[in-house]
PDB file of C-alpha atoms in Angstrom:
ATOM      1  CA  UNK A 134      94.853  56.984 117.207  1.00  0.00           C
ATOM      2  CA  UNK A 135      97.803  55.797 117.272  1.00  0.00           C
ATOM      3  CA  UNK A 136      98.583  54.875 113.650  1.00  0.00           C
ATOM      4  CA  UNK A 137      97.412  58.161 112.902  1.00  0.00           C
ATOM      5  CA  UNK A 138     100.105  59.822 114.895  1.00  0.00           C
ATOM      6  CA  UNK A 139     102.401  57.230 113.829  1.00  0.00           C
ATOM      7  CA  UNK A 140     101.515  58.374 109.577  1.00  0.00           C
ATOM      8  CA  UNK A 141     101.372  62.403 110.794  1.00  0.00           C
ATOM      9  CA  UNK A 142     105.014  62.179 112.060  1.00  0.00           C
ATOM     10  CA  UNK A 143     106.571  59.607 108.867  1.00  0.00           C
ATOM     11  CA  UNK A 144     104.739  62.881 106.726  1.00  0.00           C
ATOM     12  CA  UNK A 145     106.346  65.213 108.615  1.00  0.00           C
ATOM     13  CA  UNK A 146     109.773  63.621 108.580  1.00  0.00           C
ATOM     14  CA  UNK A 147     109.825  63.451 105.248  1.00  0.00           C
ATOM     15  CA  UNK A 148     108.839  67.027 104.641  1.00  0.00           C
ATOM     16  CA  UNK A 149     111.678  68.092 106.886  1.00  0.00           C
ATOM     17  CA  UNK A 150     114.176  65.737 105.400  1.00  0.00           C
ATOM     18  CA  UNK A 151     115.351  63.996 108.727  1.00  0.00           C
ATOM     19  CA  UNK A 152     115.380  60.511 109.777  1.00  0.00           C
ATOM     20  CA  UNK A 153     113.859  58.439 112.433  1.00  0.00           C
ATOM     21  CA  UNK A 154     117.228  58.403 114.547  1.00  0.00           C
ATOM     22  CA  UNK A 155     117.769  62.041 114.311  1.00  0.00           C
ATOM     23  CA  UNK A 156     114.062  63.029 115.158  1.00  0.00           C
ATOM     24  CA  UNK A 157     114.545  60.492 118.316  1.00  0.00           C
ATOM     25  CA  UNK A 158     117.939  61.872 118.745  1.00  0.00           C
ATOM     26  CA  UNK A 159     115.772  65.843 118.924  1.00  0.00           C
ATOM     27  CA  UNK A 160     113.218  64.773 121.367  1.00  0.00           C
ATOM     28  CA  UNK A 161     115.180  62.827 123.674  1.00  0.00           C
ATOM     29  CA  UNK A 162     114.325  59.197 122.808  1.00  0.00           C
ATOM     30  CA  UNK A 163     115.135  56.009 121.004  1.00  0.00           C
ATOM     31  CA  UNK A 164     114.929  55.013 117.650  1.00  0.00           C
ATOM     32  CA  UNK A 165     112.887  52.038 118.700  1.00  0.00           C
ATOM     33  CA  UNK A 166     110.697  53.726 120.546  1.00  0.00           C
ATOM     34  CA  UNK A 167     110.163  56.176 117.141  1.00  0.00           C
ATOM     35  CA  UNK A 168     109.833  53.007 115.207  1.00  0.00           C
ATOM     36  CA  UNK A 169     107.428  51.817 117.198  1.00  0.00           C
ATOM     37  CA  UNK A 170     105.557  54.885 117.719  1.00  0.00           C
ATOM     38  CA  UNK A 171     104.956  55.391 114.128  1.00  0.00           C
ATOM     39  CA  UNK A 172     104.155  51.749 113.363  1.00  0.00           C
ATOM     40  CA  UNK A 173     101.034  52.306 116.163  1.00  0.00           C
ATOM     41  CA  UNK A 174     102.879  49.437 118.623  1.00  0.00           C
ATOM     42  CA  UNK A 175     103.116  52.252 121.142  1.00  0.00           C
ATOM     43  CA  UNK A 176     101.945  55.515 121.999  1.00  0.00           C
ATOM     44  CA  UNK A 177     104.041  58.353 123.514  1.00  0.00           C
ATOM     45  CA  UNK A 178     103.317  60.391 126.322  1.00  0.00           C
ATOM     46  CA  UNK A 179     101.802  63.462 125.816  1.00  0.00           C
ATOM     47  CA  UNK A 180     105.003  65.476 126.743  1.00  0.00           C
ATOM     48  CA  UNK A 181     106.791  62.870 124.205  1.00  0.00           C
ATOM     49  CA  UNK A 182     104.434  64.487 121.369  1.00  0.00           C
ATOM     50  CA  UNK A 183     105.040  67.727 122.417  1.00  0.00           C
ATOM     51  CA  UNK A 184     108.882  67.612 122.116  1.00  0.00           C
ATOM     52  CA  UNK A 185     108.021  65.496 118.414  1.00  0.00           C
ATOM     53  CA  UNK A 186     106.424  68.704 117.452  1.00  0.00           C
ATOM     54  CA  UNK A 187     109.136  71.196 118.613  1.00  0.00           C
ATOM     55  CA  UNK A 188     111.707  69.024 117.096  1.00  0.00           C
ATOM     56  CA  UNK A 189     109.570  69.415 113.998  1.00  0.00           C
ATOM     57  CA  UNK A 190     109.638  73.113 113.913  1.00  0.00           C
ATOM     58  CA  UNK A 191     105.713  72.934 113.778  1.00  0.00           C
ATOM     59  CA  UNK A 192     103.443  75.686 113.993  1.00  0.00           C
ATOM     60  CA  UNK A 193     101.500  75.867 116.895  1.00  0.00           C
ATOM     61  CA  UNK A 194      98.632  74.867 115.537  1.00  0.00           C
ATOM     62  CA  UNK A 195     100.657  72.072 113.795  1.00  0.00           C
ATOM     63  CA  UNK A 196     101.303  71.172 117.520  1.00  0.00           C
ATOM     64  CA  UNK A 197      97.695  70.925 118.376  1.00  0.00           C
ATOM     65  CA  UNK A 198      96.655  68.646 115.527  1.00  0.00           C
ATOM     66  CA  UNK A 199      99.745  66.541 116.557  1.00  0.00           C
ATOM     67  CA  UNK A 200      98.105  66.146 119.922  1.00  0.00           C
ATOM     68  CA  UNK A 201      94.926  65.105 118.606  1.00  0.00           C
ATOM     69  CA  UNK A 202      96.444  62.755 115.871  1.00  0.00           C
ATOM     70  CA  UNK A 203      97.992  61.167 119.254  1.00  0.00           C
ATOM     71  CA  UNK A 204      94.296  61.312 121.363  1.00  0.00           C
ATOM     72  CA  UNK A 205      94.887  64.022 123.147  1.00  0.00           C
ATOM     73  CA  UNK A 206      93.493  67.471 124.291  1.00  0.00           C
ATOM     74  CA  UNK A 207      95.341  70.455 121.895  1.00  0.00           C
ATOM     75  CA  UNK A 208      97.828  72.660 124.269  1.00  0.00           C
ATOM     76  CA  UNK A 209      97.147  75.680 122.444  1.00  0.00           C
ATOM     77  CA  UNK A 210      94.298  77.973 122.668  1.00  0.00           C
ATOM     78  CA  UNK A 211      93.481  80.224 120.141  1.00  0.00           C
ATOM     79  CA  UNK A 212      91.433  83.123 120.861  1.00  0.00           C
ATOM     80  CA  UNK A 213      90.001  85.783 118.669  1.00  0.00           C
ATOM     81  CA  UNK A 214      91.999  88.625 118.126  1.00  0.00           C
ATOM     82  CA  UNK A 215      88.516  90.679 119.747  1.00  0.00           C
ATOM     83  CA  UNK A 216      88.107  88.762 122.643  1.00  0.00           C
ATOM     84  CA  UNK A 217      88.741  90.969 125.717  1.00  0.00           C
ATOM     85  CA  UNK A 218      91.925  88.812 127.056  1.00  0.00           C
ATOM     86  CA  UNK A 219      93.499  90.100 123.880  1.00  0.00           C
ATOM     87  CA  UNK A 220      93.583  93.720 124.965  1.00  0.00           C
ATOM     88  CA  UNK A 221      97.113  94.028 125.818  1.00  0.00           C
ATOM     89  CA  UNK A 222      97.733  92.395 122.317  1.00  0.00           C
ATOM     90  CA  UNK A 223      95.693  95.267 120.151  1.00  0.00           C
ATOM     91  CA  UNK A 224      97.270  97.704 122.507  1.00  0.00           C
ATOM     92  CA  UNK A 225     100.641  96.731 121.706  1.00  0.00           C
ATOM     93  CA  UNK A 226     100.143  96.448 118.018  1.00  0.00           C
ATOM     94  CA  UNK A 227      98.277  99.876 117.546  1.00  0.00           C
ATOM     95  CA  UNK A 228     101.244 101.532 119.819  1.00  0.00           C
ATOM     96  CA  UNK A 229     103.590  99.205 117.023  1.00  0.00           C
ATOM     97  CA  UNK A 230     102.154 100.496 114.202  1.00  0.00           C
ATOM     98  CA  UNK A 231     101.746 104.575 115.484  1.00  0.00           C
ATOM     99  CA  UNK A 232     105.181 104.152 116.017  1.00  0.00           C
ATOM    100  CA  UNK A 233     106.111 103.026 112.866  1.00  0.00           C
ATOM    101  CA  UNK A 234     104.890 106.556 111.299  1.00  0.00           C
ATOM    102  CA  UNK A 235     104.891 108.377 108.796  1.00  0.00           C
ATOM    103  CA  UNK A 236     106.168 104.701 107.164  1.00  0.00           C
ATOM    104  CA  UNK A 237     103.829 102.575 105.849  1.00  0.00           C
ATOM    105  CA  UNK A 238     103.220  99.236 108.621  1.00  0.00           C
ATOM    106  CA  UNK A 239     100.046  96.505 109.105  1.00  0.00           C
ATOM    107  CA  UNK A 240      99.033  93.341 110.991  1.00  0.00           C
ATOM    108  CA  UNK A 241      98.247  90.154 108.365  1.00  0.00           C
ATOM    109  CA  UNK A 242      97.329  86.889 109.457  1.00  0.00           C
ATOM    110  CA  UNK A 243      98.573  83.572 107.701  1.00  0.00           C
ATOM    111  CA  UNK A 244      97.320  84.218 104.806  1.00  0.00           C
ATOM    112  CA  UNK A 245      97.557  87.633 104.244  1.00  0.00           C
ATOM    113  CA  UNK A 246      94.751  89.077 105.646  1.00  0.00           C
ATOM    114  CA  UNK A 247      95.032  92.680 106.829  1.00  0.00           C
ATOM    115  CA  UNK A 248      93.967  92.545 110.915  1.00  0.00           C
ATOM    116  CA  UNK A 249      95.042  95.929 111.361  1.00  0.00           C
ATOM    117  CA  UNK A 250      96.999  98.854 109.906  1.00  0.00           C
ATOM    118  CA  UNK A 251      98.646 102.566 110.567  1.00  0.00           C
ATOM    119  CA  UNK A 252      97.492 105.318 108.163  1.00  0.00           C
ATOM    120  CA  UNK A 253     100.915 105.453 106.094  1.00  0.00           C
ATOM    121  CA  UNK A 254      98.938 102.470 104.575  1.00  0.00           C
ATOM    122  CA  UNK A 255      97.206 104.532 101.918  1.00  0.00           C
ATOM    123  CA  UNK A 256     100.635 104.931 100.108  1.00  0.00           C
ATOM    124  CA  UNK A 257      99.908 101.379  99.468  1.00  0.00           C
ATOM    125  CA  UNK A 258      95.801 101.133  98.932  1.00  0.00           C
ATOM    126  CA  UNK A 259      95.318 104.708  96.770  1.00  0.00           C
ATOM    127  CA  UNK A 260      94.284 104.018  93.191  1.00  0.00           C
ATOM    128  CA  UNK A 261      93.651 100.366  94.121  1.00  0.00           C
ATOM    129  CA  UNK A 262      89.742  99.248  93.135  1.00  0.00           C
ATOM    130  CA  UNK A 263      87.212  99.229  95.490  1.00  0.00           C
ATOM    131  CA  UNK A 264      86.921  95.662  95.751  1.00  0.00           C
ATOM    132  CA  UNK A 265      90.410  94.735  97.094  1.00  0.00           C
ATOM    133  CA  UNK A 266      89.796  97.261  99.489  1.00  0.00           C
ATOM    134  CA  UNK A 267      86.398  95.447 101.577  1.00  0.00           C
ATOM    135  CA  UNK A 268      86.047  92.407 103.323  1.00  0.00           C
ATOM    136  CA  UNK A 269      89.108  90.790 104.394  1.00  0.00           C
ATOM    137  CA  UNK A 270      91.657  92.709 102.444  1.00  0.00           C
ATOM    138  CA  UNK A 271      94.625  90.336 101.484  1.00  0.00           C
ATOM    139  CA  UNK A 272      97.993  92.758 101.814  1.00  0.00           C
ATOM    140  CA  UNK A 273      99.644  90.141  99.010  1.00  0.00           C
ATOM    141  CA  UNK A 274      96.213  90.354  96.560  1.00  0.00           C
ATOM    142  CA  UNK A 275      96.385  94.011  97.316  1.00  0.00           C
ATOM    143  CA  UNK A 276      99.932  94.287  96.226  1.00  0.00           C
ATOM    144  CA  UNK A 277      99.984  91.510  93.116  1.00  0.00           C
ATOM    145  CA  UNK A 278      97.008  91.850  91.547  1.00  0.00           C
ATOM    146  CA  UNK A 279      96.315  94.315  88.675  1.00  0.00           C
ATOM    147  CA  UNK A 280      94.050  96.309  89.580  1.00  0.00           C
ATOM    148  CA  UNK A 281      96.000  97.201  93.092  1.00  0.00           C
ATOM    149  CA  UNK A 282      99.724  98.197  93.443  1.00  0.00           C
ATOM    150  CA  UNK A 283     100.608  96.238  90.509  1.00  0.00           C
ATOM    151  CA  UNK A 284     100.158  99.116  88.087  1.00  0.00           C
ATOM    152  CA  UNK A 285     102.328 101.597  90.331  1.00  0.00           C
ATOM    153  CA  UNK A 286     105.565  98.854  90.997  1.00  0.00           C
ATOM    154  CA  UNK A 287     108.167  99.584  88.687  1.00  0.00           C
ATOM    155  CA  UNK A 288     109.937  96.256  89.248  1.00  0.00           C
ATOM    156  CA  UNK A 289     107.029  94.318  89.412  1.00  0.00           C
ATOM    157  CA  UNK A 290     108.588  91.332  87.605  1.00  0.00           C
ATOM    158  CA  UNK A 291     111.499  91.227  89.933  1.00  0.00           C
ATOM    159  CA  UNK A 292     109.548  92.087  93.042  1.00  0.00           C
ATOM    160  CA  UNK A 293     106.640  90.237  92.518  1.00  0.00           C
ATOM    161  CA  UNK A 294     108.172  87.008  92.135  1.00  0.00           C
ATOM    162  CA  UNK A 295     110.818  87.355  95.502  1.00  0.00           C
ATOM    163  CA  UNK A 296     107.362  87.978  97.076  1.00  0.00           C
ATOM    164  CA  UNK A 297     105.378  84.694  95.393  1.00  0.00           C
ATOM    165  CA  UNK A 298     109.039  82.658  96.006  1.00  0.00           C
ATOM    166  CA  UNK A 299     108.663  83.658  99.973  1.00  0.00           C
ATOM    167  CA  UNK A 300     105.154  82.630 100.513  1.00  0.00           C
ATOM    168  CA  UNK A 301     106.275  78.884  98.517  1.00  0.00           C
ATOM    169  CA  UNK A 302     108.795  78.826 100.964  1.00  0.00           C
ATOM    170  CA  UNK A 303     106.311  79.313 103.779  1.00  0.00           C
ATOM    171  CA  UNK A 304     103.877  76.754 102.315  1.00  0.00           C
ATOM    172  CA  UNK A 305     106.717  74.252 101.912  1.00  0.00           C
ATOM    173  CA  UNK A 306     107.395  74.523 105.502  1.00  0.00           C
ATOM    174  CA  UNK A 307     103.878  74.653 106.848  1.00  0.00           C
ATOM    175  CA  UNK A 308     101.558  73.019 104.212  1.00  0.00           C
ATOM    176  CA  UNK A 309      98.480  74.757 103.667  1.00  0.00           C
ATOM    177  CA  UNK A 310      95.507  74.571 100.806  1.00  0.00           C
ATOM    178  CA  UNK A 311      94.332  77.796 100.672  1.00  0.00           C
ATOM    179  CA  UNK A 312      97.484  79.759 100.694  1.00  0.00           C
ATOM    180  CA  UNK A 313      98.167  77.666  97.951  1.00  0.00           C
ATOM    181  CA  UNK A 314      95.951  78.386  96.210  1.00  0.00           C
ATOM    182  CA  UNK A 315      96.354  82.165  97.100  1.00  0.00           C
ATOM    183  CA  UNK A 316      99.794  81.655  95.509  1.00  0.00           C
ATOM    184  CA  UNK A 317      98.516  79.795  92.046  1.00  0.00           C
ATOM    185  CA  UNK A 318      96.271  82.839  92.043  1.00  0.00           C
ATOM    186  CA  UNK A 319      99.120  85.719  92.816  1.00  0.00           C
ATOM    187  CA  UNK A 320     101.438  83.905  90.291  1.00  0.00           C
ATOM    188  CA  UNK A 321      99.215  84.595  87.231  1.00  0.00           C
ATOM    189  CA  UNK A 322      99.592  88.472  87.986  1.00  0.00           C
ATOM    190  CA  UNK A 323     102.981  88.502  87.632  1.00  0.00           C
ATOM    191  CA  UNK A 324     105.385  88.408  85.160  1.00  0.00           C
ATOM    192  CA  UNK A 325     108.423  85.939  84.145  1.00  0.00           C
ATOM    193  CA  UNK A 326     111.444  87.430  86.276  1.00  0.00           C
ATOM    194  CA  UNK A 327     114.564  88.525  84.215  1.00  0.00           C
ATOM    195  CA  UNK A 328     118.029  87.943  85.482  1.00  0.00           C
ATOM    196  CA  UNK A 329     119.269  89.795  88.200  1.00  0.00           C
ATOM    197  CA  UNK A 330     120.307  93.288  87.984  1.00  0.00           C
ATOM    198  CA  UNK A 331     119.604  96.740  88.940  1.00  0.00           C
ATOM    199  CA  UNK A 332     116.592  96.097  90.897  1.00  0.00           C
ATOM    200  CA  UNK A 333     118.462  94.585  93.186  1.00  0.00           C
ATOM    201  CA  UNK A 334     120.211  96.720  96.092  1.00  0.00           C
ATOM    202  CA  UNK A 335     122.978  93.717  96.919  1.00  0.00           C
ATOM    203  CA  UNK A 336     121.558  92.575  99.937  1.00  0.00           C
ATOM    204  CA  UNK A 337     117.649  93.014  99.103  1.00  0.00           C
ATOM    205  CA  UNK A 338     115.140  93.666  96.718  1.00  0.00           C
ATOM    206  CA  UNK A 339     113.033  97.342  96.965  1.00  0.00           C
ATOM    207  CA  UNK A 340     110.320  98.113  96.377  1.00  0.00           C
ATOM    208  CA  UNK A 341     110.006 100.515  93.568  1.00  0.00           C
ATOM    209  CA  UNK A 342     106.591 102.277  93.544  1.00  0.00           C
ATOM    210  CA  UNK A 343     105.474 105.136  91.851  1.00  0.00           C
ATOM    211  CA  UNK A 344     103.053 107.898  93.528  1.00  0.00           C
ATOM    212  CA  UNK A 345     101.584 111.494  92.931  1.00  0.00           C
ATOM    213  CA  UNK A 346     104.823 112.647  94.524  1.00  0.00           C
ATOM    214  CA  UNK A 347     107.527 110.194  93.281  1.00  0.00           C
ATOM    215  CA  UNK A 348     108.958 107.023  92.808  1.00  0.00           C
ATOM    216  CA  UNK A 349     109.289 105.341  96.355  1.00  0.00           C
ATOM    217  CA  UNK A 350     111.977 102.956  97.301  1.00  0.00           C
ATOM    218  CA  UNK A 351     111.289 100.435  99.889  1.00  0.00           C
ATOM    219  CA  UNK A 352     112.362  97.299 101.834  1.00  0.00           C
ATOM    220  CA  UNK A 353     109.789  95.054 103.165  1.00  0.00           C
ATOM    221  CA  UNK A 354     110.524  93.458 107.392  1.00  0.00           C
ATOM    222  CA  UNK A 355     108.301  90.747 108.935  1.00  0.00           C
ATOM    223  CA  UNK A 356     108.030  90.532 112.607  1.00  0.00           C
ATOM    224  CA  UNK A 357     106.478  87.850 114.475  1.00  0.00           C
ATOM    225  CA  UNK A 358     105.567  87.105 117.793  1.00  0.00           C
ATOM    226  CA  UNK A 359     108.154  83.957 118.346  1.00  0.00           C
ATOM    227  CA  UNK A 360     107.106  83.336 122.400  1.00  0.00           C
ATOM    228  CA  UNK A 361     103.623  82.946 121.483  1.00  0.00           C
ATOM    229  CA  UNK A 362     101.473  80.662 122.937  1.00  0.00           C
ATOM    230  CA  UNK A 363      98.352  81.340 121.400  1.00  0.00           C
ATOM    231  CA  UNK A 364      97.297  79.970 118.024  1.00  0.00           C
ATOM    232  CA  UNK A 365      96.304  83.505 116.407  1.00  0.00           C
ATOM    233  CA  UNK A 366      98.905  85.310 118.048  1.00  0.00           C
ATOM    234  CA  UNK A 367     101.761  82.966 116.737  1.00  0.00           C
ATOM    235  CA  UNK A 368     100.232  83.472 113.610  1.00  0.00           C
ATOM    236  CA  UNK A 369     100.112  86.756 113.343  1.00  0.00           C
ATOM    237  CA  UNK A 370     103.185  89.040 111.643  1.00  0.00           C
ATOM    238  CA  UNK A 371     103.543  92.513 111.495  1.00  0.00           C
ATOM    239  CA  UNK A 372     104.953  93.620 107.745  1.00  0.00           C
ATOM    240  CA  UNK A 373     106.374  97.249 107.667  1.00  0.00           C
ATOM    241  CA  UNK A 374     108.162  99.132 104.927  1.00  0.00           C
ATOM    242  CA  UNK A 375     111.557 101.559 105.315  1.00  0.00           C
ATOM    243  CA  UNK A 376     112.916 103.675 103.114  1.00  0.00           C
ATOM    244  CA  UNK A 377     115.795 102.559 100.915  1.00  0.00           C
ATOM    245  CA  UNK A 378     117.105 106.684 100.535  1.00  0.00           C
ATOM    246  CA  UNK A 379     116.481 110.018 101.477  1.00  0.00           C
ATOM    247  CA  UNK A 380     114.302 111.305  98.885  1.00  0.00           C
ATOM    248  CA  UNK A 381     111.841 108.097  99.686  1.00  0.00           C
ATOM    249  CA  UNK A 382     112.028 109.330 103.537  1.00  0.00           C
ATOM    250  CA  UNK A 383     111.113 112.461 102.437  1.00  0.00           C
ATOM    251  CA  UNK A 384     108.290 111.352 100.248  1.00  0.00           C
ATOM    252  CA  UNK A 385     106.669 109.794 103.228  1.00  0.00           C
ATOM    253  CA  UNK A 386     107.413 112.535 105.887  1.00  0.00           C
ATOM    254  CA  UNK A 387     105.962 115.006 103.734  1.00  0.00           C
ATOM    255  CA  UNK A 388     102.310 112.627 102.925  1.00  0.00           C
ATOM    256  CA  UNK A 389     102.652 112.137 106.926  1.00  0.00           C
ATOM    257  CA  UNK A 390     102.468 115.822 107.857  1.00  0.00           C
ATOM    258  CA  UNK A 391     100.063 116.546 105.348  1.00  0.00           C
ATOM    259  CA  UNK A 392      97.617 113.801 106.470  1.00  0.00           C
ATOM    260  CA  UNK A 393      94.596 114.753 108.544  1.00  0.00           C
ATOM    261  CA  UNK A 394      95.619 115.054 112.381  1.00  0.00           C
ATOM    262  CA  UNK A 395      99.102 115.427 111.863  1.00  0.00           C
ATOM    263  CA  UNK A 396     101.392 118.988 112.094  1.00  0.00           C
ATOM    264  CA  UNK A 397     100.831 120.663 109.282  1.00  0.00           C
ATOM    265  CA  UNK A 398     103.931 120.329 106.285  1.00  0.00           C
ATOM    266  CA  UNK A 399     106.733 123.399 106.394  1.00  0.00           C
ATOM    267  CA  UNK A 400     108.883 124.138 103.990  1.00  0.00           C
ATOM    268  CA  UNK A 401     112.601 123.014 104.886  1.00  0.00           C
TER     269      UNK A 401
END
C-alpha cells in the first residue's frame, strides 16, 4: 500500500509542477519524511494524507482514492443526489434555478450531465434532435454538436473552442478518461478558431445565438459548491446564462411571460 501511495503522490506532483520540499513544506512536514513516504519506507498518518491531498488541490474524490492508495477508509461519502438526506440540496437548487428566471440556468455533473434545470432552458434545447434530448442529456453535447445549438450559435468557431479549451483545462487539473474522451468527441464539431475580434466583448466571450425572436447575447457563470463534503455535491456546478444587453433581456422576459404558468406578456 504503501508504494502505491508513494507512485499516486510522485504522479500528482508532477502534474501540479511542485517539488518534494514544497509539497512537505504545504502539509506541514519534512522532505525526508516525503522522500520516504513515496519510496514506501514509511507510511503517513491518515491526517498526513489528508493534508497531501489538500495541498494537492484534489478533488474530493481525488482525496478518497488517496486514502485508499495509503490503506485507508475514504473520508468522503458520496450519496445520490435522490437519496432523502439530499433534500435540503434539491431544495436549494430548484429555489436556485426559479430564481434565476426568465434566464436560462441548470445543474450538470462532472461531465456534463444535466441533473436538473429551470424552464428558460428551452431557449437552449428547441430545434435540438430528439436524441440529445433523452437519457442523460450532456449540456456541452447539447450545445457542440450539430444537430443541437450548434446550428443557431453565430460564433460557433470562437465560442465553441473557449468552451472545449475550459473543459482541457479541467481535465488537466483533474485527469479523467471519459471527459476526455467527451472532449475528442466535442472537438470534431467545431471549427478552427480565427483570431480574435469582434466576438469578443473585452473581458468575455458571448454567446451569440439565434432564435424565433432574435439573436441572443449571452455570458456563461459556473457556480460550485466549494464547502462540500460530499463527493456528488462537490461535483456538482450550477451553469447559468445573463444577458450581455437590453434587447437580449428583453428577448428572454418576453419567452418568460409567455411561457405556460407565467403572467401573461403586455405590451410596454
Amino acid at each position: 500500500m504503501g508504494n502505491a501511495l508513494g507512485g499516486e503522490l510522485r504522479r500528482w506532483r508532477d502534474a501540479r509542477r511542485i517539488s518534494q520540499l514544497e509539497l512537505a513544506t504545504r502539509a506541514g512536514t519534512t522532505q525526508r519524511h516525503m522522500s520516504f513516504v513515496e519510496t514506501g519506507r514509511s507510511l503517513p498518518g491518515r491526517p498526513l494524507v489528508l493534508r497531501l491531498a489538500e495541498s494537492l488541490d484534489l478533488s474530493l474524490r481525488e482525496r478518497n482514492a488517496l486514502l485508499v492508495a495509503a490503506g485507508y477508509a475514504p473520508a468522503f461519502s458520496e450519496t445520490n443526489l435522490d437519496d432523502p438526506r439530499m433534500r435540503p440540496v434539491r431544495d436549494a437548487l430548484q429555489q436556485v434555478l426559479a430564481g434565476h428566471m426568465p434566464y436560462p440556468a441548470l445543474v450538470a455533473g462532472p461531465r456534463g450531465q444535466i441533473v436538473a434545470a429551470n424552464d428558460a432552458i428551452d431557449v437552449l434545447t428547441e430545434g435540438a434532435a430528439p436524441e440529445l434530448l433523452t437519457g442523460d442529456v450532456n449540456v456541452w453535447r447539447l450545445a457542440l454538436h450539430p444537430d443541437g445549438m450548434a446550428g443557431r450559435v453565430q460564433n460557433l468557431d470562437v465560442w465553441g473552442r473557449h468552451v472545449i479549451e475550459g473543459l482541457r483545462a479541467r481535465a488537466a487539473r483533474h485527469p479523467d478518461p471519459q471527459l476526455s474522451e467527451l472532449i475528442t468527441e466535442l472537438s470534431g464539431y467545431v471549427p478552427d478558431a480565427p483570431p480574435p475580434g469582434d466576438d469578443y466583448l473585452g473581458f468575455a466571450v458571448p454567446l451569440r445565438l439565434s432564435t424565433p425572436d432574435g439573436t441572443l447575447q449571452l455570458l456563461t457563470t459556473l457556480t460550485s459548491f466549494a464547502t462540500a463534503v460530499d463527493v456528488t455535491l462537490a461535483e456538482l456546478h450550477l451553469e447559468a446564462w445573463l444577458p450581455v444587453d437590453a434587447a437580449s433581456a428583453d428577448i428572454l422576459t418576453r419567452r418568460g411571460c409567455a411561457r405556460k404558468g407565467h403572467p401573461p406578456c403586455t405590451d410596454r
